[in-house]
XYZ file of C-alpha atoms in Angstrom:
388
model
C 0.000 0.000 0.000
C 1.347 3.441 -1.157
C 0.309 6.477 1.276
C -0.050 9.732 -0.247
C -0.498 13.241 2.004
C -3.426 15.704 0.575
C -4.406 18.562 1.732
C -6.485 20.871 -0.014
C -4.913 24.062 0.644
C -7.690 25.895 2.568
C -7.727 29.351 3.779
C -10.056 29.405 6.782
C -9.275 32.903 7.919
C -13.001 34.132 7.224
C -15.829 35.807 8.547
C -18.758 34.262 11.113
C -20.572 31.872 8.163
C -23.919 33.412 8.900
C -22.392 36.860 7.062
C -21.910 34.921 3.791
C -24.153 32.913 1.014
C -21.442 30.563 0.148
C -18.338 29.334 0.782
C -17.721 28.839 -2.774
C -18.070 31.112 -6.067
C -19.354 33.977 -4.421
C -17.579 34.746 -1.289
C -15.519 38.146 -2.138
C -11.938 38.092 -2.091
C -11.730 40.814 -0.019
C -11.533 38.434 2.797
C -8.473 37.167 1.296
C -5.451 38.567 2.760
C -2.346 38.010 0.345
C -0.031 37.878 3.473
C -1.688 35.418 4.962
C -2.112 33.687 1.877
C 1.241 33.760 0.989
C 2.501 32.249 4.235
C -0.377 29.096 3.988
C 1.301 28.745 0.518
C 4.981 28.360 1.838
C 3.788 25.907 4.404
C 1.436 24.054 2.650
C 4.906 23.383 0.482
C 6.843 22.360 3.233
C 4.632 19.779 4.958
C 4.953 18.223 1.436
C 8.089 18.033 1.492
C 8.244 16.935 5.022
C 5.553 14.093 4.007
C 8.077 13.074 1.642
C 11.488 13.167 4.295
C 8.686 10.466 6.066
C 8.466 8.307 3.049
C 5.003 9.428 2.086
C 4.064 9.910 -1.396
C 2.624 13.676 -2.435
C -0.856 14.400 -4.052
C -2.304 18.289 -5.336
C -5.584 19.024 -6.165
C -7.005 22.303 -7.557
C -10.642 24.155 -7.112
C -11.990 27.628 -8.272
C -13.109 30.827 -6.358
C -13.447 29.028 -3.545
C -11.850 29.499 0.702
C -11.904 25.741 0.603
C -8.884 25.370 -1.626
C -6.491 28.155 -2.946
C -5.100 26.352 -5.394
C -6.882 27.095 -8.381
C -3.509 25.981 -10.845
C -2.302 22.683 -9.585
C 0.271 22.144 -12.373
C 2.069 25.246 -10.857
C 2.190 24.030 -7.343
C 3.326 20.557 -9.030
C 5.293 21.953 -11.042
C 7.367 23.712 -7.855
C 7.152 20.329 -6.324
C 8.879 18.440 -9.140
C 11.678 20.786 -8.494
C 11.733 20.452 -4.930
C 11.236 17.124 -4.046
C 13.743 14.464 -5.062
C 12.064 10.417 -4.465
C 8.206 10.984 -4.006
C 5.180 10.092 -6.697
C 3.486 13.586 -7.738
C -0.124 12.348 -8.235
C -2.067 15.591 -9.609
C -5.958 14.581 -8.731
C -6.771 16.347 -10.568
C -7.303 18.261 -14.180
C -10.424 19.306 -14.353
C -11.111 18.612 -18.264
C -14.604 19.200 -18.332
C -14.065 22.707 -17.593
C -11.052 22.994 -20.025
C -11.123 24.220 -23.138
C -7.871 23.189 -24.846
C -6.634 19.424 -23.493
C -3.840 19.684 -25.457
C -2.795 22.183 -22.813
C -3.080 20.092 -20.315
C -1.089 17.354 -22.143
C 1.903 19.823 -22.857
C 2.246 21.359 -18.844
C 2.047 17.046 -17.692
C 4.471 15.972 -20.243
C 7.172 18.933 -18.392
C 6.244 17.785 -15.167
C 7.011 14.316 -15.807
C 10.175 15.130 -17.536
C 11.391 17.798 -15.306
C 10.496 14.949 -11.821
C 12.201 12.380 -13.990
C 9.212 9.902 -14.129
C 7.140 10.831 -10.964
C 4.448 11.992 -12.118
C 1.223 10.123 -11.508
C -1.748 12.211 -14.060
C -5.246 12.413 -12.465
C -8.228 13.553 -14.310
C -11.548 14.892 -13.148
C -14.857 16.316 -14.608
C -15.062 19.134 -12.084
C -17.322 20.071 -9.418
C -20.877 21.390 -9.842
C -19.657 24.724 -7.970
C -17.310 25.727 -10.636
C -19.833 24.779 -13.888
C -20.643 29.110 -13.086
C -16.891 30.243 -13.055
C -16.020 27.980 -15.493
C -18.496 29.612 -17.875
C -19.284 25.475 -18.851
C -22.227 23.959 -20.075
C -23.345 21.370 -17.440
C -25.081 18.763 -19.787
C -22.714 16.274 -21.017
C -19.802 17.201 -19.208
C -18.995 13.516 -18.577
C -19.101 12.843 -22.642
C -16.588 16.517 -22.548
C -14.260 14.658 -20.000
C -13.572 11.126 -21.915
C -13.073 12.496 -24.909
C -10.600 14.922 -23.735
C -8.573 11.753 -21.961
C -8.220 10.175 -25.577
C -7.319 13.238 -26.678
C -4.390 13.874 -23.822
C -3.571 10.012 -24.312
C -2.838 9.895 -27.965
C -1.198 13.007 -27.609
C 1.036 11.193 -24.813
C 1.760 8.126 -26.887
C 2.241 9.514 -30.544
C 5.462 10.228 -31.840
C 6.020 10.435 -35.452
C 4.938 13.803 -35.861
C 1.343 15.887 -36.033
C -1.890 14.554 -36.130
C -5.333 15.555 -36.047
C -7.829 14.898 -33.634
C -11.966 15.427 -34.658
C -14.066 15.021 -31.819
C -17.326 15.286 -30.263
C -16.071 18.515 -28.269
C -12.764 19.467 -29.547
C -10.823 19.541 -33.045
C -7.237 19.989 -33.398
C -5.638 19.975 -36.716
C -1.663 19.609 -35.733
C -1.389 18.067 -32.254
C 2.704 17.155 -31.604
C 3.779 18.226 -27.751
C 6.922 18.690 -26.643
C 8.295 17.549 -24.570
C 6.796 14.044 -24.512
C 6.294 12.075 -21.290
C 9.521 10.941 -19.493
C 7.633 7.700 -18.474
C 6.682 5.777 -21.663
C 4.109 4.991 -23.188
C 2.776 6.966 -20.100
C 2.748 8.308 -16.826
C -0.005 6.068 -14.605
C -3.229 7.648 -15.652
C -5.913 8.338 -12.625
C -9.773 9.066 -12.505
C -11.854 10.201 -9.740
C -15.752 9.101 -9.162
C -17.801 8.673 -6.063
C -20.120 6.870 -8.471
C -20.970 3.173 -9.132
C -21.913 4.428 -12.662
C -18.568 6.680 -13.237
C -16.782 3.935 -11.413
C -17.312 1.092 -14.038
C -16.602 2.559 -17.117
C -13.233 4.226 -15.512
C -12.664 0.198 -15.012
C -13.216 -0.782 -18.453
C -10.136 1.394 -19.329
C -7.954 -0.105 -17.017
C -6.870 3.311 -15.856
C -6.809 3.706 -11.355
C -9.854 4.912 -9.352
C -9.880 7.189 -6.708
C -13.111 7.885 -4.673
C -13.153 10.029 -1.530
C -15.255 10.194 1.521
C -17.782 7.563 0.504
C -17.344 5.679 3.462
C -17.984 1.816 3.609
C -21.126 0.696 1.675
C -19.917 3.456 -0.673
C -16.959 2.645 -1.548
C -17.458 -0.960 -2.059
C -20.168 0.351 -4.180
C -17.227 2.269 -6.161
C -14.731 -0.625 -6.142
C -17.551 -3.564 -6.929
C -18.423 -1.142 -9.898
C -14.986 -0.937 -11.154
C -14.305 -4.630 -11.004
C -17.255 -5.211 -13.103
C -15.586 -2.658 -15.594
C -12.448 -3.944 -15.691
C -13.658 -7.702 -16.481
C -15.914 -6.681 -18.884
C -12.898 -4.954 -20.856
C -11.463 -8.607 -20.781
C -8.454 -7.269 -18.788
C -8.599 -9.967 -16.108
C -10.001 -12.047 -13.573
C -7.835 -10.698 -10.659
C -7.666 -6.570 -10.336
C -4.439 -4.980 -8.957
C -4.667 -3.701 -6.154
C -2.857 -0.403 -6.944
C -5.760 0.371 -9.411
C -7.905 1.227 -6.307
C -7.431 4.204 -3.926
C -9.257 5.482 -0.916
C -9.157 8.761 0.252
C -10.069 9.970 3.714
C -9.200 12.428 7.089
C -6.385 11.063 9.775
C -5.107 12.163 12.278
C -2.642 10.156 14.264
C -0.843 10.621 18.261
C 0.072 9.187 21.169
C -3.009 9.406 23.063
C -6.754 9.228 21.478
C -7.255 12.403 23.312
C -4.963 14.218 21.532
C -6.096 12.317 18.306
C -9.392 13.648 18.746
C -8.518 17.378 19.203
C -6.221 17.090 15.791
C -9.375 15.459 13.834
C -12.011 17.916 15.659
C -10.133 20.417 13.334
C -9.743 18.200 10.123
C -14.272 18.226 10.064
C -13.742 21.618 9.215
C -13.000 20.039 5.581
C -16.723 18.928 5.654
C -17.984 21.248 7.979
C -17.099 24.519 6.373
C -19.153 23.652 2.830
C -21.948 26.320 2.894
C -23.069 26.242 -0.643
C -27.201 27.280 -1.967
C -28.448 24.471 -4.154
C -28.656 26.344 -7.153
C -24.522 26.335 -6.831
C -24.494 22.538 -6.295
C -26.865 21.105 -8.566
C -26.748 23.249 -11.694
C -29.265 21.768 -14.390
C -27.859 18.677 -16.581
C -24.994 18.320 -13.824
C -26.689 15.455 -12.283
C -28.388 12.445 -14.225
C -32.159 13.032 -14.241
C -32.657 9.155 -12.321
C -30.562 11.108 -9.513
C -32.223 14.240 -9.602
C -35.767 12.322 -8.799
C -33.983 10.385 -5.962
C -32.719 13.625 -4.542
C -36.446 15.128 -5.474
C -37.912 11.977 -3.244
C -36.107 12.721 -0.152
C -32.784 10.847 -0.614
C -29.556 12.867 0.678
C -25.959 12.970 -0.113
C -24.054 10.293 2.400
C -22.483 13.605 3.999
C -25.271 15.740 4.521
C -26.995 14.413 7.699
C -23.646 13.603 8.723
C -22.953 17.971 8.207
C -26.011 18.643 10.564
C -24.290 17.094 13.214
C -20.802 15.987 12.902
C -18.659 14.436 15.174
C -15.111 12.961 15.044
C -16.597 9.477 16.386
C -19.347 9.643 13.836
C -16.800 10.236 11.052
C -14.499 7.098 12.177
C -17.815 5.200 11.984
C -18.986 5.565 8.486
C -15.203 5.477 7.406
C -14.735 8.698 6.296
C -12.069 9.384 9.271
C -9.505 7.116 11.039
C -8.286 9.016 13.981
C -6.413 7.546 17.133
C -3.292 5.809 18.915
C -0.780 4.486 16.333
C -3.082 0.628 16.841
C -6.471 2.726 16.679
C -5.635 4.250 13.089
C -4.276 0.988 12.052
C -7.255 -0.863 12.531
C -9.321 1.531 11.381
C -8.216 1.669 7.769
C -7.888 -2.287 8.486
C -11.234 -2.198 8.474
C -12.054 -0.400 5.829
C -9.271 -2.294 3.606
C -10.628 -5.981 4.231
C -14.319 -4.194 3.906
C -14.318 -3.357 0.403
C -12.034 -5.932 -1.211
C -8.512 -4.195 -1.052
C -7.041 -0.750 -2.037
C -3.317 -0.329 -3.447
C -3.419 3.981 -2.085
C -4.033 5.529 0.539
C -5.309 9.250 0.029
C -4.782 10.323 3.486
C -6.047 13.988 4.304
C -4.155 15.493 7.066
C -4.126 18.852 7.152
C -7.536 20.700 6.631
C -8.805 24.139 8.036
C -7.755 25.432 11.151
C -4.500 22.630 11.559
C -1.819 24.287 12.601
C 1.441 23.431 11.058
C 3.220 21.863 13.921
C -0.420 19.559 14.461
C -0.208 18.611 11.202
C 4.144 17.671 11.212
C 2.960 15.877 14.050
C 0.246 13.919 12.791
C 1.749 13.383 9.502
C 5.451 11.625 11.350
C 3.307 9.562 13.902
C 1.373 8.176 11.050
C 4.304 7.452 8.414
C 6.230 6.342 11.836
C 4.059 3.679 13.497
C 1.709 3.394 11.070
C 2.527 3.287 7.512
C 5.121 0.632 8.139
C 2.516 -1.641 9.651
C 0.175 -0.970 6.273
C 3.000 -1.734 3.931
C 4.349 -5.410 5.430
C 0.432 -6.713 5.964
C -0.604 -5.071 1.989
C 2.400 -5.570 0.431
C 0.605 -6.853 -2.708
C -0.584 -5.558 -5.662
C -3.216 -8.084 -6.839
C -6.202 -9.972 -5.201
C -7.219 -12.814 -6.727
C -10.350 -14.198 -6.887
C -12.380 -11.460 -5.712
């Protein structure tokens, strides 16, 4: 099992919530203060780094107008990374293609990542959140069709060599695609897609290409993973599916005692406590499959919303979308969750979110990759479970 650190670069310096709409989009930037800003940059960059000093593996995301993550470019954060850091994986999780208008792009800025890490770069791709369909200025209906097509796209452009081609899609039309530089890592860097979805899930299978789903908890994410298997052996690509094809990504926080635990992962539910957003922001029309809009019309909720109405750190390590504790508590935990759902080859462990200070989060990070990680790696040290 490979364990990579996340954190999604908040900035949770902001007014009492009941003075704003949202959280997202439309909260003015006049609460941002660039000095503060540019000191949660610096030492967002060094817990990285110190993630990596611990062995841990290093994963960016990137989000839009939003407090909740002020990262809205994460090929330039990787990009510093690549520079910086000298042995860990660079998973990017991800590109938001849906929302971009020239993959090619996005092809060219990986392709210089991977070359200037020397082969660590680990390419995630995502449709986007429903928040940023507005800033985006994107159409909402078919945004799923928008992001496949512009993988093919990315991946030919990856894997040809012999000079331009053209590319007619659905979506986008290039008449002389030929980036340089190509990938370092041939035919390409490990290719990653993110769904909480049974339906996204399977068809993300059937290309053989790793799954990451985050904060679905138990039933969901065997859900996820039960989905993807059925992809993968419909594809014909196997009986037995490699464990490093599945990922799981959720909040830890790791110490000596549970009570100190518990104070360190009272501050990580910030991450899901802190997501005031109206409806009209989070389920923008053709966004969500008209099945799920009647669900949602009948009453049924998003796993995390009753959970938001009253959340609580013991709550969270229940439905699996924390593991918190002693060293033996946090083990078991993800134990749990591993042997649960049939097996996952990464670890997407979120330990740093809102008001963690940096020390808490050093802290929680080196007790985790010191008495914890090792434990994970000689009882998963597979990559394949056969049979299931």
């Amino acid at each position: 099992m490979r364990v990579w650190h996340f954190t999604e670069t908040a900035y949770p310096y902001l007014p009492p919530e009941e003075d704003f709409e949202s959280i997202r989009i439309t909260l003015p930037n006049r609460y941002f203060d660039p000095v503060k800003g540019a000191e949660l940059y610096n030492r967002y960059l060094d817990e990285w780094l110190i993630a990596e000093d611990e062995g841990l593996d290093i994963i960016v995301n990137e989000h839009h107008q939003t407090a909740t993550c002020i990262d809205p470019a994460a090929p330039l954060i990787l990009s510093a990374l690549a520079r910086q850091s000298t042995k860990a994986r660079l998973l990017i999780l991800g590109n938001p293609l849906a929302n971009r208008k020239n993959p090619v792009r996005v092809a060219e800025e990986m392709a210089m990542i991977d070359v200037l890490s020397h082969g660590r770069l680990e390419v995630g791709f995502v449709r986007g959140v429903p928040y940023e369909v507005l800033p985006a200025n994107s159409n909402p209906a078919r945004m799923n069709e928008r992001m496949w097509e512009a993988i093919d796209l990315i991946n030919e452009a990856f894997t040809r060599h012999d000079g331009p081609f053209s590319f007619e899609g659905d979506f986008f039309h290039f008449r002389n695609v030929n980036i340089w530089p190509r990938p370092y890592q041939q035919p390409t860097p490990p290719i990653w897609v993110s769904s909480t979805s049974p339906g996204g899930a399977r068809k993300i299978g059937t290309y053989g290409y790793r799954l990451a789903t985050f904060l679905t908890g138990f039933d969901g994410t065997r859900k996820v993973y039960d989905s993807y298997r059925e992809g993968w052996r419909s594809a014909g690509l196997g009986d037995d599916i490699p464990t490093d094809r599945l990922s799981y990504s959720g909040m830890v926080y790791t110490a000596d005692t549970e009570e100190e635990a518990y104070a360190g992962a009272e501050k990580l539910l910030w991450y899901v406590t802190s997501n005031k957003v109206p409806a009209h922001l989070a389920n923008p029309p053709g966004y969500v499959p008209t099945a799920a809009n009647l669900q949602i019309m009948r009453g049924a909720e998003h796993p995390l919303k009753a959970f938001q109405q009253q959340p609580s750190v013991e709550k969270a390590i229940e439905k699996g979308i924390m593991f918190a504790g002693t060293p033996d508590q946090v083990y078991n935990q993800i134990k749990r969750m591993y042997d649960y759902v049939g097996g996952f080859g990464n670890f997407l462990m979120m330990g740093q979110a809102g008001f963690l200070e940096h020390d808490e989060t050093v802290a929680g990070i080196q007790k985790f990759a010191r008495e914890v990680y090792p434990r994970l790696q000689a009882d998963f040290p597979g990559t394949r479970i056969s049979g299931y």
